[in-house]
Structure formats: C-alpha cells, structure tokens
Amino acid sequence: MLKYKFDKIQTFNMKKIIATTNAPAAIGPYSQAVEVNGMLFISGQLPVDPATGEFAPGGITEQTTQSFKNIKAILDEAGYSFDTVVKTTVFLADMSLFADMNAVYSKQFGETFPARSAFAVKSLPKNALVEIEAIAVKG
C-alpha cells in the first residue's frame, strides 16, 4: 500500500470571472476569462470588433490585430499586460496565413515572447481566419 505524506496543503482561491464590454461578449457557455491564483486564462478571441459585433474588415493582418485588441482589453480589465502572458495558442483557418499572422503577433510582446502553439484547424466559428487564446501569470 502506498502512503503519501503532505508537508504543505495548497489552497486554491475561488475563481474570478473576468468580463469587459471592451471585448466581444462570449457567444456560448463560457467566460471571456477566468482568474485563479494569480493566473488568467483567456478564452479564444475571434477578430470581432466589440463596437460593431462584426469581424474587423480586411484579411488575416486585420483579423489578427483585432484578436489582440480583444486580448488586451481582457488583460487590462483583469490588471494584467502582454508582459505577463506566458502561453498563447493560435488557431488558423489555413497555415498559409501563418507568416502574416506572425508579423502582427511579433509586435504584441516586448523582448521576451510567451510559449506558443499554432494550429491550422478545419474551420473556426463564423469562418474567422484566426482565433487566439492566452494564459497570463502575475508574479
């Protein structure tokens, strides 16, 4: 029989739901972001302009820019910044869009970039070209 000894018991704070009108409202049963124990988990952000409810006009460059505007609005609401982002996941409608997405992506962060995964998926909600999710941590 295995016996475990616990020297410390870690307690977890209750999760806090983060919502802002400066980013698009969730279009399903999920939150824009959830904060717990100094970590912020931002749901995938489509390139929806919260003022119009429509995609940013243009192609992958404009859509990636809008997705990052939405992430920034959520980070700001929760008291985080791009400097606190440690991981992103980028979903693309096609990998041929990667270079143009990457050109916008590289301008969002300071000298240190977060870890990242990027995938081409069969389709994105509302036929978006890009969706980006992020995890940020307070030090």
Coordinates of C-alpha atoms in Angstrom, one line a residue:
M1 CA 0.0 0.0 0.0
L2 CA 1.3 3.4 -0.9
K3 CA 1.4 6.1 1.7
Y4 CA 1.6 9.8 1.0
K5 CA 3.0 12.5 3.2
F6 CA 1.8 16.0 2.6
D7 CA 4.1 18.7 4.1
K8 CA 2.0 21.5 2.8
I9 CA -1.5 21.7 1.8
Q10 CA -2.0 24.2 -1.1
T11 CA -5.3 26.0 -1.1
F12 CA -6.8 27.5 -4.2
N13 CA -8.6 30.7 -4.3
M14 CA -12.1 30.8 -5.8
K15 CA -12.1 31.5 -9.5
K16 CA -13.0 35.0 -10.6
I17 CA -14.8 35.6 -13.9
I18 CA -13.4 38.4 -15.9
A19 CA -15.7 40.3 -18.3
T20 CA -15.4 43.5 -20.2
T21 CA -17.5 45.3 -22.8
N22 CA -14.3 46.3 -24.5
A23 CA -14.0 42.8 -25.9
P24 CA -16.7 40.8 -27.6
A25 CA -19.2 39.0 -25.2
A26 CA -19.0 35.3 -25.1
I27 CA -21.2 33.7 -27.7
G28 CA -21.7 30.4 -25.8
P29 CA -21.5 28.9 -22.3
Y30 CA -18.0 30.2 -21.4
S31 CA -16.4 33.2 -19.9
Q32 CA -14.1 35.8 -21.6
A33 CA -11.5 34.9 -19.0
V34 CA -11.1 33.2 -15.6
E35 CA -8.6 34.2 -13.0
V36 CA -7.5 31.9 -10.2
N37 CA -4.4 32.0 -8.0
G38 CA -2.7 34.8 -10.0
M39 CA -3.3 33.1 -13.3
L40 CA -5.5 34.4 -16.1
F41 CA -7.0 32.1 -18.7
I42 CA -8.3 34.0 -21.7
S43 CA -10.7 32.2 -23.9
G44 CA -10.1 32.1 -27.7
Q45 CA -10.6 35.6 -29.1
L46 CA -12.1 35.9 -32.5
P47 CA -11.4 39.1 -34.5
V48 CA -14.8 40.6 -33.6
D49 CA -15.0 44.3 -33.0
P50 CA -17.0 44.7 -29.8
A51 CA -18.4 48.1 -31.0
T52 CA -20.0 46.6 -34.2
G53 CA -20.2 42.9 -33.4
E54 CA -18.6 42.2 -36.8
F55 CA -15.2 40.9 -37.9
A56 CA -12.5 43.5 -38.4
P57 CA -12.7 44.3 -42.2
G58 CA -9.8 43.0 -44.2
G59 CA -7.7 39.8 -44.1
I60 CA -5.5 38.0 -41.7
T61 CA -3.5 41.0 -40.7
E62 CA -6.6 43.0 -39.6
Q63 CA -8.2 40.0 -38.0
T64 CA -5.1 39.1 -36.0
T65 CA -4.8 42.8 -34.9
Q66 CA -8.4 42.7 -33.7
S67 CA -8.0 39.4 -31.8
F68 CA -5.0 41.0 -30.0
K69 CA -7.1 44.2 -29.2
N70 CA -9.7 41.9 -27.6
I71 CA -7.0 40.1 -25.6
K72 CA -5.5 43.4 -24.5
A73 CA -9.0 44.6 -23.3
I74 CA -9.4 41.5 -21.2
L75 CA -5.8 41.7 -19.8
D76 CA -6.4 45.4 -18.9
E77 CA -9.8 44.5 -17.2
A78 CA -8.0 41.9 -15.1
G79 CA -5.0 44.0 -14.3
Y80 CA -2.5 42.1 -16.4
S81 CA -0.5 43.1 -19.5
F82 CA 1.1 41.4 -22.5
D83 CA 4.3 41.2 -20.4
T84 CA 2.5 38.8 -18.1
V85 CA 1.4 36.4 -20.9
V86 CA 3.2 33.1 -20.7
K87 CA 1.4 31.0 -23.2
T88 CA -0.7 31.5 -26.3
T89 CA -2.5 29.2 -28.7
V90 CA -3.2 30.4 -32.2
F91 CA -5.8 28.7 -34.4
L92 CA -5.6 29.5 -38.1
A93 CA -8.1 28.7 -40.9
D94 CA -5.0 27.8 -43.1
M95 CA -1.3 27.5 -42.4
S96 CA -0.7 29.7 -45.5
L97 CA -1.8 32.6 -43.2
F98 CA 1.0 31.9 -40.6
A99 CA 3.6 34.4 -41.9
D100 CA 1.1 37.3 -42.0
M101 CA -0.3 36.4 -38.6
N102 CA 3.2 36.1 -37.2
A103 CA 4.2 39.6 -38.4
V104 CA 1.3 41.0 -36.2
Y105 CA 2.0 38.6 -33.4
S106 CA 5.6 39.6 -33.1
K107 CA 4.7 43.2 -32.4
Q108 CA 2.4 42.4 -29.4
F109 CA 5.1 41.4 -26.9
G110 CA 8.3 43.0 -25.5
E111 CA 11.7 41.4 -25.8
T112 CA 10.5 38.1 -24.4
F113 CA 7.9 36.1 -26.1
P114 CA 5.5 33.6 -24.5
A115 CA 5.4 30.0 -25.3
R116 CA 3.1 29.3 -28.3
S117 CA 1.3 26.7 -30.2
A118 CA -0.2 27.4 -33.6
F119 CA -2.5 25.1 -35.5
A120 CA -4.5 25.0 -38.7
V121 CA -8.0 23.8 -38.0
K122 CA -10.8 22.7 -40.3
S123 CA -12.8 25.8 -39.5
L124 CA -13.3 28.5 -36.9
P125 CA -16.5 30.0 -35.6
K126 CA -18.2 32.3 -38.1
N127 CA -15.5 31.3 -40.6
A128 CA -12.8 33.5 -38.9
L129 CA -9.3 33.4 -40.2
V130 CA -7.8 33.4 -36.7
E131 CA -8.6 32.8 -33.1
I132 CA -6.1 33.4 -30.2
E133 CA -6.2 32.3 -26.6
A134 CA -3.8 33.2 -23.8
I135 CA -2.6 32.4 -20.3
A136 CA -1.1 35.2 -18.2
V137 CA 0.5 35.0 -14.7
K138 CA 1.1 37.7 -12.1
G139 CA 4.5 37.4 -10.4

